[in-house]
PDB file of C-alpha atoms and ligand atoms in Angstrom:
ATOM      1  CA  UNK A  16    -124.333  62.038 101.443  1.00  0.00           C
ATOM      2  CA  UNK A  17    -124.384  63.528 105.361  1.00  0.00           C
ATOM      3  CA  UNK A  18    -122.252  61.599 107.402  1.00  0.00           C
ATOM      4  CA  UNK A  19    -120.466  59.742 104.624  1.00  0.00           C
ATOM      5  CA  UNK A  20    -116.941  59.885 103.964  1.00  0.00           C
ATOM      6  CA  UNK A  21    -114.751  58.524 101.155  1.00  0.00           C
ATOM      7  CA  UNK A  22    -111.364  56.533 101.411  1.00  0.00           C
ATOM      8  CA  UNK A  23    -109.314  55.152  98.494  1.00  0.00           C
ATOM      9  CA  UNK A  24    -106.344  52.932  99.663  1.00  0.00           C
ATOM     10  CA  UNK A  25    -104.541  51.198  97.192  1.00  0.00           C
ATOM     11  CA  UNK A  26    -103.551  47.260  98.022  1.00  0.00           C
ATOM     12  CA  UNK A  27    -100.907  45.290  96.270  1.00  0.00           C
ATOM     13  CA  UNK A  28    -102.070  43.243  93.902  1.00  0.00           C
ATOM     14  CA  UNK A  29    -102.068  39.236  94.921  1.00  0.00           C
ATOM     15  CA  UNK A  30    -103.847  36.460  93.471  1.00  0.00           C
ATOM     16  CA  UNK A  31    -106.654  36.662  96.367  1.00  0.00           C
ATOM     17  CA  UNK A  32    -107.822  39.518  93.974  1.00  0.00           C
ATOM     18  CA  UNK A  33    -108.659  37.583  91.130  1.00  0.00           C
ATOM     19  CA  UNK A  34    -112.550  37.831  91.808  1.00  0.00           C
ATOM     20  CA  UNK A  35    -112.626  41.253  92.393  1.00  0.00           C
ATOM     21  CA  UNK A  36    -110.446  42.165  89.380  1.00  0.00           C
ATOM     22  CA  UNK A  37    -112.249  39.342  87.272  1.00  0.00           C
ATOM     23  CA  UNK A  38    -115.749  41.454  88.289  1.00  0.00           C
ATOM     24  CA  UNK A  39    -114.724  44.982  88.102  1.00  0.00           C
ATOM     25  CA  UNK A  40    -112.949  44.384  84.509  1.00  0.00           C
ATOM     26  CA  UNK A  41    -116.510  42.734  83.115  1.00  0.00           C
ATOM     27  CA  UNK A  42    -118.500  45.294  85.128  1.00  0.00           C
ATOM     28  CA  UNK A  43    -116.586  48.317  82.920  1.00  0.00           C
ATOM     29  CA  UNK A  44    -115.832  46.248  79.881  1.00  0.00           C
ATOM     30  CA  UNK A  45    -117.343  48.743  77.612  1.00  0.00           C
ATOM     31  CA  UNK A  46    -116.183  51.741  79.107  1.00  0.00           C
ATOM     32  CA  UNK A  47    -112.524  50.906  79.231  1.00  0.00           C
ATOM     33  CA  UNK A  48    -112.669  49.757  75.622  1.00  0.00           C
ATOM     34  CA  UNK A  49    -111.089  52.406  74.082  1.00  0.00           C
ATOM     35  CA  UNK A  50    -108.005  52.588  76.565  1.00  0.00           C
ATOM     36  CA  UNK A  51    -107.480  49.027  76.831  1.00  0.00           C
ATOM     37  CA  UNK A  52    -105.514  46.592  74.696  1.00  0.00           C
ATOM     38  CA  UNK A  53    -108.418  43.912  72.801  1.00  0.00           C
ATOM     39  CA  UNK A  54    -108.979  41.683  75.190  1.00  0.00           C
ATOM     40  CA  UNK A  55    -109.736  37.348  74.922  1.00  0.00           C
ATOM     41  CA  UNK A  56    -113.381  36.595  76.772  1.00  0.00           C
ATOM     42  CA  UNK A  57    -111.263  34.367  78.886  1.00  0.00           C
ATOM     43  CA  UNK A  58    -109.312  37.441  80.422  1.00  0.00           C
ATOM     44  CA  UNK A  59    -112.970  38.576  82.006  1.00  0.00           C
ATOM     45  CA  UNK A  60    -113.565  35.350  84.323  1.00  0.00           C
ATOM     46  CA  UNK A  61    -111.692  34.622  87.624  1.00  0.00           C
ATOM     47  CA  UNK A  62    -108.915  31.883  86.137  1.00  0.00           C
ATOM     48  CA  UNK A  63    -107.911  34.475  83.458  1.00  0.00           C
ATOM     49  CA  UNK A  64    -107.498  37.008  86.182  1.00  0.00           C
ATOM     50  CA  UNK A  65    -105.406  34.558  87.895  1.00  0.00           C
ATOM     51  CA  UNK A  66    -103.635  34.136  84.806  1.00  0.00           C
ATOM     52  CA  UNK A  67    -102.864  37.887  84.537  1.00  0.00           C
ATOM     53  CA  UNK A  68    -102.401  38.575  88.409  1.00  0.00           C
ATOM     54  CA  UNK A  69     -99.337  35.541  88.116  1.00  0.00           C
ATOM     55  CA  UNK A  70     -97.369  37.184  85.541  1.00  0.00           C
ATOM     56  CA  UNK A  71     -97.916  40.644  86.643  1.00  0.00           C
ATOM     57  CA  UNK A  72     -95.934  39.114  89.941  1.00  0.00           C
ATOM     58  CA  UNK A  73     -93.620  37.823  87.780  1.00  0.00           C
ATOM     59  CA  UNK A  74     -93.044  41.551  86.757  1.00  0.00           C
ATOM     60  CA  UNK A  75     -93.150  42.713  89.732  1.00  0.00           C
ATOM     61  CA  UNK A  76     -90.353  39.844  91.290  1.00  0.00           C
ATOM     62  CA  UNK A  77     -88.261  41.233  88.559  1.00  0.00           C
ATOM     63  CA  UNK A  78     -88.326  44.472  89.643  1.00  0.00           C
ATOM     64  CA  UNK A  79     -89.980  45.508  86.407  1.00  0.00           C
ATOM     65  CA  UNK A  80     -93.200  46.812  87.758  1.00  0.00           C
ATOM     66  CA  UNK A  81     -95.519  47.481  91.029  1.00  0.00           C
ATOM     67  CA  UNK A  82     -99.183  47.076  90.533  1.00  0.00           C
ATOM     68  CA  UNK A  83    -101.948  47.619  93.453  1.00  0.00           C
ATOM     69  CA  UNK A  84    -106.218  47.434  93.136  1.00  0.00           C
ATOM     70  CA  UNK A  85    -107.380  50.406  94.263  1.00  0.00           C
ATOM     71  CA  UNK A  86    -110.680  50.163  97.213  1.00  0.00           C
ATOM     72  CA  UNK A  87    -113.010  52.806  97.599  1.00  0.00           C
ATOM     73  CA  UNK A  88    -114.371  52.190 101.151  1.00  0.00           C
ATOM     74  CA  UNK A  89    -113.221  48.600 100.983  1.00  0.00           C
ATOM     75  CA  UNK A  90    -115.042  47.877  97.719  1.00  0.00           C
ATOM     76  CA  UNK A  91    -112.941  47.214  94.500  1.00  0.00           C
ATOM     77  CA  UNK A  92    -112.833  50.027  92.321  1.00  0.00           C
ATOM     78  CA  UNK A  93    -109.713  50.111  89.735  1.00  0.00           C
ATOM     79  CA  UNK A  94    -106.322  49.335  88.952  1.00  0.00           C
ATOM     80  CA  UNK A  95    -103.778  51.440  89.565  1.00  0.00           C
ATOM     81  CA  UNK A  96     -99.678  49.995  88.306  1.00  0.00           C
ATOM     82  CA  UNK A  97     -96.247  51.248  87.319  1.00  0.00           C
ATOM     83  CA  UNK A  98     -94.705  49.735  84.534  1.00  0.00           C
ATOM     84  CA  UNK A  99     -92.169  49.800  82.651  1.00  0.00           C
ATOM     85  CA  UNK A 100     -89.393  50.295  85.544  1.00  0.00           C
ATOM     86  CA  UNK A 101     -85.900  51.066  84.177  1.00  0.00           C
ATOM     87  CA  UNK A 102     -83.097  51.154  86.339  1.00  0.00           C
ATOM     88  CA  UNK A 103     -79.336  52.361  85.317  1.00  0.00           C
ATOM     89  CA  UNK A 104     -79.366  56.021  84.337  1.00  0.00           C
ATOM     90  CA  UNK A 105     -83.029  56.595  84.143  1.00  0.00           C
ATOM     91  CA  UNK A 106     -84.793  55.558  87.194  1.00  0.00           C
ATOM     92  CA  UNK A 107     -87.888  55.680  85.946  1.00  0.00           C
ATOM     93  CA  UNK A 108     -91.153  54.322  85.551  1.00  0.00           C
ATOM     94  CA  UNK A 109     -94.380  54.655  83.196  1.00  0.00           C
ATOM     95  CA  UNK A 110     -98.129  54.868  85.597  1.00  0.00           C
ATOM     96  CA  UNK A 111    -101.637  53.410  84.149  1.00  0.00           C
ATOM     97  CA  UNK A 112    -104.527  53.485  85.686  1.00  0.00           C
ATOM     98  CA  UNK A 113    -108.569  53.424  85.463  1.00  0.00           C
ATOM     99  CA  UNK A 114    -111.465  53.560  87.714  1.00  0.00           C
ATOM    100  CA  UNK A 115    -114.450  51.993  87.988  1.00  0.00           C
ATOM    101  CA  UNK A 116    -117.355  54.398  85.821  1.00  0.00           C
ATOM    102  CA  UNK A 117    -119.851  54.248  88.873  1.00  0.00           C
ATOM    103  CA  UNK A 118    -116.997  55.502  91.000  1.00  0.00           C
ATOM    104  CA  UNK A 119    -115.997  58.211  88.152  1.00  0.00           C
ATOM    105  CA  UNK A 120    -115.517  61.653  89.293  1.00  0.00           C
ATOM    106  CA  UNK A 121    -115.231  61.535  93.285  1.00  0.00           C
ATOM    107  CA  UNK A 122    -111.194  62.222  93.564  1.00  0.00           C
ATOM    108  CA  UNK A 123    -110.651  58.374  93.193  1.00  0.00           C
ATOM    109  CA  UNK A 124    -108.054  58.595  90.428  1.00  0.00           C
ATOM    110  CA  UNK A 125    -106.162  61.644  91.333  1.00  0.00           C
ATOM    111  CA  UNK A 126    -105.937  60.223  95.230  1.00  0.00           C
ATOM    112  CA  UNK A 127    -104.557  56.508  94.082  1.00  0.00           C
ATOM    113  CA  UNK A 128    -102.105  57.995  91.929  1.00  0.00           C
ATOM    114  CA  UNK A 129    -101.030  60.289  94.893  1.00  0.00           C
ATOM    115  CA  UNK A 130    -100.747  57.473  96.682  1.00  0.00           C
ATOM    116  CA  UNK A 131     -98.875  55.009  94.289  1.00  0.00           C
ATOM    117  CA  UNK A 132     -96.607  58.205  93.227  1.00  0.00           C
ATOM    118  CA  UNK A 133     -95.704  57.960  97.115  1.00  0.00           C
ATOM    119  CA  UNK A 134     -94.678  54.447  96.477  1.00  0.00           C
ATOM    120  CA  UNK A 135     -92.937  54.889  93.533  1.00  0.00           C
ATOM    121  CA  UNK A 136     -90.593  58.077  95.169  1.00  0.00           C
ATOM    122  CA  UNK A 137     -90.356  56.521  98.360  1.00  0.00           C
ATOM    123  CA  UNK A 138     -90.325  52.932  98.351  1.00  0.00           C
ATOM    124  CA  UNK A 139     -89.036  52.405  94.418  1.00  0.00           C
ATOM    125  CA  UNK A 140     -86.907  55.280  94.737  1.00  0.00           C
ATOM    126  CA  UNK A 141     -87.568  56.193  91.095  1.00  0.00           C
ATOM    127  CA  UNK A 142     -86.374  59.722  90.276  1.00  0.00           C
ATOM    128  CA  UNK A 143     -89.132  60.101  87.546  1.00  0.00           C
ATOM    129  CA  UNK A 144     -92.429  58.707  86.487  1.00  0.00           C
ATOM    130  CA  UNK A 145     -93.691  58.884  82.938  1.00  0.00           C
ATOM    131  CA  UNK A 146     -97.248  58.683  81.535  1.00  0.00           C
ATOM    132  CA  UNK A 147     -99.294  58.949  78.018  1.00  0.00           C
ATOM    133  CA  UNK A 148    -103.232  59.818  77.474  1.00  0.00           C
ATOM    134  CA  UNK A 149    -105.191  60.354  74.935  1.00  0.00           C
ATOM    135  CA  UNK A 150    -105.482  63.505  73.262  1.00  0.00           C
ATOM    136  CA  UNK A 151    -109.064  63.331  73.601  1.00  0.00           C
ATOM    137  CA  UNK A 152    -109.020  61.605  76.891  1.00  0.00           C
ATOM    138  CA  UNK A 153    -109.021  65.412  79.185  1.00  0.00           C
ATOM    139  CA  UNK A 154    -110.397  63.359  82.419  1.00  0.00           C
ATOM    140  CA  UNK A 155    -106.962  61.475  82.378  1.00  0.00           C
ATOM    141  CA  UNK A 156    -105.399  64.662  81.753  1.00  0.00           C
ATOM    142  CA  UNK A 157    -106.381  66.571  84.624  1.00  0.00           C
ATOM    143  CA  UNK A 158    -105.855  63.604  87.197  1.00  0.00           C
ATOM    144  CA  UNK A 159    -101.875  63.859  85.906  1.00  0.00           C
ATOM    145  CA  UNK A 160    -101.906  67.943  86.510  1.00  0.00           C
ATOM    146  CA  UNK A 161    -103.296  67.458  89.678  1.00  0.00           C
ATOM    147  CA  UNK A 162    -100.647  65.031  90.890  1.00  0.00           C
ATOM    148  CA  UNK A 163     -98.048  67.499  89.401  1.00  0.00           C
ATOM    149  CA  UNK A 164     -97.390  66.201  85.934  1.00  0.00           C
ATOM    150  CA  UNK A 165     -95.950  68.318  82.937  1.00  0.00           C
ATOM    151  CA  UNK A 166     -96.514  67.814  79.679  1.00  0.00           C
ATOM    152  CA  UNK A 167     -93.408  66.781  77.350  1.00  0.00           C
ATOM    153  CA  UNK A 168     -95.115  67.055  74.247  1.00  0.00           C
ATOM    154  CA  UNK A 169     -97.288  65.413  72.083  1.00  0.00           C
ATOM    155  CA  UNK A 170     -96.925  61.864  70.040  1.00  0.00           C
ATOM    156  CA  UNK A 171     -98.462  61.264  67.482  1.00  0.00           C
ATOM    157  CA  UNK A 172     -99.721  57.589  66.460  1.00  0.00           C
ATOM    158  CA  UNK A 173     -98.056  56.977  69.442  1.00  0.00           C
ATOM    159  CA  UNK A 174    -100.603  53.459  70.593  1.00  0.00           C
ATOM    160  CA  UNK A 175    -102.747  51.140  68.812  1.00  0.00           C
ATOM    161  CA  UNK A 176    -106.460  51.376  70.514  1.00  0.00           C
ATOM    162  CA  UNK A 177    -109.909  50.157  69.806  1.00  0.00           C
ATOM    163  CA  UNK A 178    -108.699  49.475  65.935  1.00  0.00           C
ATOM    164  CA  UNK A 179    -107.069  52.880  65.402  1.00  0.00           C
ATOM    165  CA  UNK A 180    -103.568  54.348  65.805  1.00  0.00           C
ATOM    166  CA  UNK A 181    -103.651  57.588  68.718  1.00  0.00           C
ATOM    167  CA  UNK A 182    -102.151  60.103  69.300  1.00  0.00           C
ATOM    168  CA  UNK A 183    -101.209  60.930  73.216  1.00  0.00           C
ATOM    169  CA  UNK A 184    -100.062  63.724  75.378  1.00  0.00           C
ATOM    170  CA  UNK A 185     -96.558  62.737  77.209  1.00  0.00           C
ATOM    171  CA  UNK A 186     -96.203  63.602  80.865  1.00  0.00           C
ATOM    172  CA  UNK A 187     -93.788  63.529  83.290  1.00  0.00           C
ATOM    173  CA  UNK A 188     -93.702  64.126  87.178  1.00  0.00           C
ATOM    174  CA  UNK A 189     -89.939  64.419  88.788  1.00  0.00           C
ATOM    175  CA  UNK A 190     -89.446  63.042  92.123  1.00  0.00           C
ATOM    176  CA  UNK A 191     -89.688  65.669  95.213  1.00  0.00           C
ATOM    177  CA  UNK A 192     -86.724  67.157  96.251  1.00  0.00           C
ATOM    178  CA  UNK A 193     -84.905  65.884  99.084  1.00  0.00           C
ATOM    179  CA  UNK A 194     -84.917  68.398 101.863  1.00  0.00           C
ATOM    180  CA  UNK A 195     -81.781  68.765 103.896  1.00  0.00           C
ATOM    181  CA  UNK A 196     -81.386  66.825 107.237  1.00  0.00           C
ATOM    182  CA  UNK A 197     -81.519  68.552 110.924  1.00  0.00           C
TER     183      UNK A 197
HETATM  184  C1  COA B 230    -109.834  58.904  83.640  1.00  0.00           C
HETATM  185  C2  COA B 230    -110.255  58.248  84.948  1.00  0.00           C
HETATM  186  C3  COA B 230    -109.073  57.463  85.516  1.00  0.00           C
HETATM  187  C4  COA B 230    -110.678  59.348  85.933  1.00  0.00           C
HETATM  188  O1  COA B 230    -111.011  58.755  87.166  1.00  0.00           O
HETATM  189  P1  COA B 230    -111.821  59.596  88.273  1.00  0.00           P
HETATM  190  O2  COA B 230    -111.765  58.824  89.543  1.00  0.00           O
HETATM  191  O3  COA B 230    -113.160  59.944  87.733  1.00  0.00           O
HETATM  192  O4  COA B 230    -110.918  60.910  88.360  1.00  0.00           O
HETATM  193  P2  COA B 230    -110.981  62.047  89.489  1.00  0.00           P
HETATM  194  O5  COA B 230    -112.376  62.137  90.013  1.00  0.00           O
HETATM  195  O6  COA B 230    -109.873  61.819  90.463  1.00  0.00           O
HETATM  196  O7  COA B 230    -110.580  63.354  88.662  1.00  0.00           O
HETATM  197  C5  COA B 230    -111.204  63.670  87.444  1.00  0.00           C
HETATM  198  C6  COA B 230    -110.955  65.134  87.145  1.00  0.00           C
HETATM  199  O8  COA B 230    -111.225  65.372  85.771  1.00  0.00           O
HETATM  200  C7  COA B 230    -112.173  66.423  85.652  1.00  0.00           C
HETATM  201  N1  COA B 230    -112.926  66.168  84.435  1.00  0.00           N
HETATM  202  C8  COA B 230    -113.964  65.331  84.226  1.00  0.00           C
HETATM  203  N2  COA B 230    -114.334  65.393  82.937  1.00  0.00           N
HETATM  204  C9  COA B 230    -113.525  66.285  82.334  1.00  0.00           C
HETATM  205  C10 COA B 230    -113.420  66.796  81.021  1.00  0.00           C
HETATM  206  N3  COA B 230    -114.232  66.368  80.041  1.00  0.00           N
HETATM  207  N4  COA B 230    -112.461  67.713  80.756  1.00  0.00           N
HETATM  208  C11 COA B 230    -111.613  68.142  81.704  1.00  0.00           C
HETATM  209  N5  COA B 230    -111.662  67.691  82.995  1.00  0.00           N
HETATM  210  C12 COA B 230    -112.618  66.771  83.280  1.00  0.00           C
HETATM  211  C13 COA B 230    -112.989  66.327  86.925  1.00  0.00           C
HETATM  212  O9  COA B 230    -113.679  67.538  87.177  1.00  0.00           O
HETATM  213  C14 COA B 230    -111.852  66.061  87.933  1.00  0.00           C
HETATM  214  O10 COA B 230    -111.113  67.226  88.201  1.00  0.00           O
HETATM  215  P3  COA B 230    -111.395  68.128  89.540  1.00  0.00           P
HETATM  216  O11 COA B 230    -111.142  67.205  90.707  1.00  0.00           O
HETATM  217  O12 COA B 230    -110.418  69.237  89.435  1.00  0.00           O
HETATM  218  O13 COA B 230    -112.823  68.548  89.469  1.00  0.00           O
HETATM  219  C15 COA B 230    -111.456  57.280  84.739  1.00  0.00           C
HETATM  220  O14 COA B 230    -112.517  57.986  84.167  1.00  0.00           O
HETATM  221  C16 COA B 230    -111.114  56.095  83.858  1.00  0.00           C
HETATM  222  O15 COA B 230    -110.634  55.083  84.364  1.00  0.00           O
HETATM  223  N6  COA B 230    -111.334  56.234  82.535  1.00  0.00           N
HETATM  224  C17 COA B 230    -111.113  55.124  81.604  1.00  0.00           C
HETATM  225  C18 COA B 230    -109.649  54.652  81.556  1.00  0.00           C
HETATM  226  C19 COA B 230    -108.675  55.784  81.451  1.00  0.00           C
HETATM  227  O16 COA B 230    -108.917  56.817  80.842  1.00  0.00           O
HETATM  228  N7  COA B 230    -107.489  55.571  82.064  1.00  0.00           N
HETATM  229  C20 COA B 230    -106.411  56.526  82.000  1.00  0.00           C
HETATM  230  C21 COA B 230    -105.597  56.279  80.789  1.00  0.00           C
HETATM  231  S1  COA B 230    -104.254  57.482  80.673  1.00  0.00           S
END
């Protein structure tokens, strides 16, 4: 459209999103099916959002994640998180993600992981980010290679989803490389 320009901004997650989140997930219930774990009725209406937004703080108090909505010119259009957050030795963390399916295909995805991946180098100061998809699932794919992920290889069986075990492509994206100081 003329005249009309896109922005995607990605907002922490809080329990003032419960609405939103409560809406979006019934609005795309079918289409996330088969990348989403099964799912009570009661996790589709605003308290079980609430319910879910308060332990995915809890997570994210513990260091163990950081989870944001993503907006698409200030409307709600996806979830966007990094789980999985090991410290020690590894420094690393496993991304998820989905967008709405009427938002599907305008640069949402790949630009909210660009911007969480910014988080997650810069403000998490992980030195490596993980992620899985579907063998069959090339959309997903190419949002990962166009943030810079690699594939590691192939699992097979690797998650249970929509009443079948899947296989998944494994990617990885390293942190940037410090440059040098003046
Ligand atoms: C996968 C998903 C996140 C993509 O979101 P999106 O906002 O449409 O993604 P983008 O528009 O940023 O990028 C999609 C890219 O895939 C490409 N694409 C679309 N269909 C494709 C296909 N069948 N094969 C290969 N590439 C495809 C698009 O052309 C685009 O690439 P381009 O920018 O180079 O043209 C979204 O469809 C979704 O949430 N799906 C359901 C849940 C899911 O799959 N989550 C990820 C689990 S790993």
């Amino acid at each position: 459209m003329a005249g009309w320009r896109m922005h995607v901004e990605i907002r922490p997650i809080g329990l003032e999103f419960a609405e939103d989140l409560a809406k979006i997930y019934r609005e795309n219930r079918d289409f996330l099916r088969p990348y989403e774990p099964d799912r009570p009725e009661s996790f589709f209406t605003t308290n079980g959002q609430l319910r879910h937004i308060r332990r995915i703080l809890g997570e994210m108090d513990r260091g163990l994640r950081w989870t944001a909505l993503i907006y698409l010119t200030g409307q709600p259009a996806g979830l966007i998180t990094i789980n999985n957050i090991l410290r020690g030795v590894l420094q690393c963390g496993r991304v998820g993600y989905w967008v709405a399916e009427k938002e599907g295909s305008r640069g949402v995805a790949s630009t909210a992981l660009r911007l969480v991946l910014d988080v997650a180098f810069c403000e998490l100061a992980l030195h490596r980010v993980e992620a899985s998809v579907r063998t069959d699932n090339p959309r997903s794919r190419r949002v990962l290679e166009k943030n810079r992920f690699h594939l590691i290889g192939t699992a097979r069986d690797h998650v249970f989803l929509d009443g079948q075990w899947r296989d998944e492509f494994l990617m990885e994206r390293h942190s940037p490389p410090i440059s040098p100081g003046i």
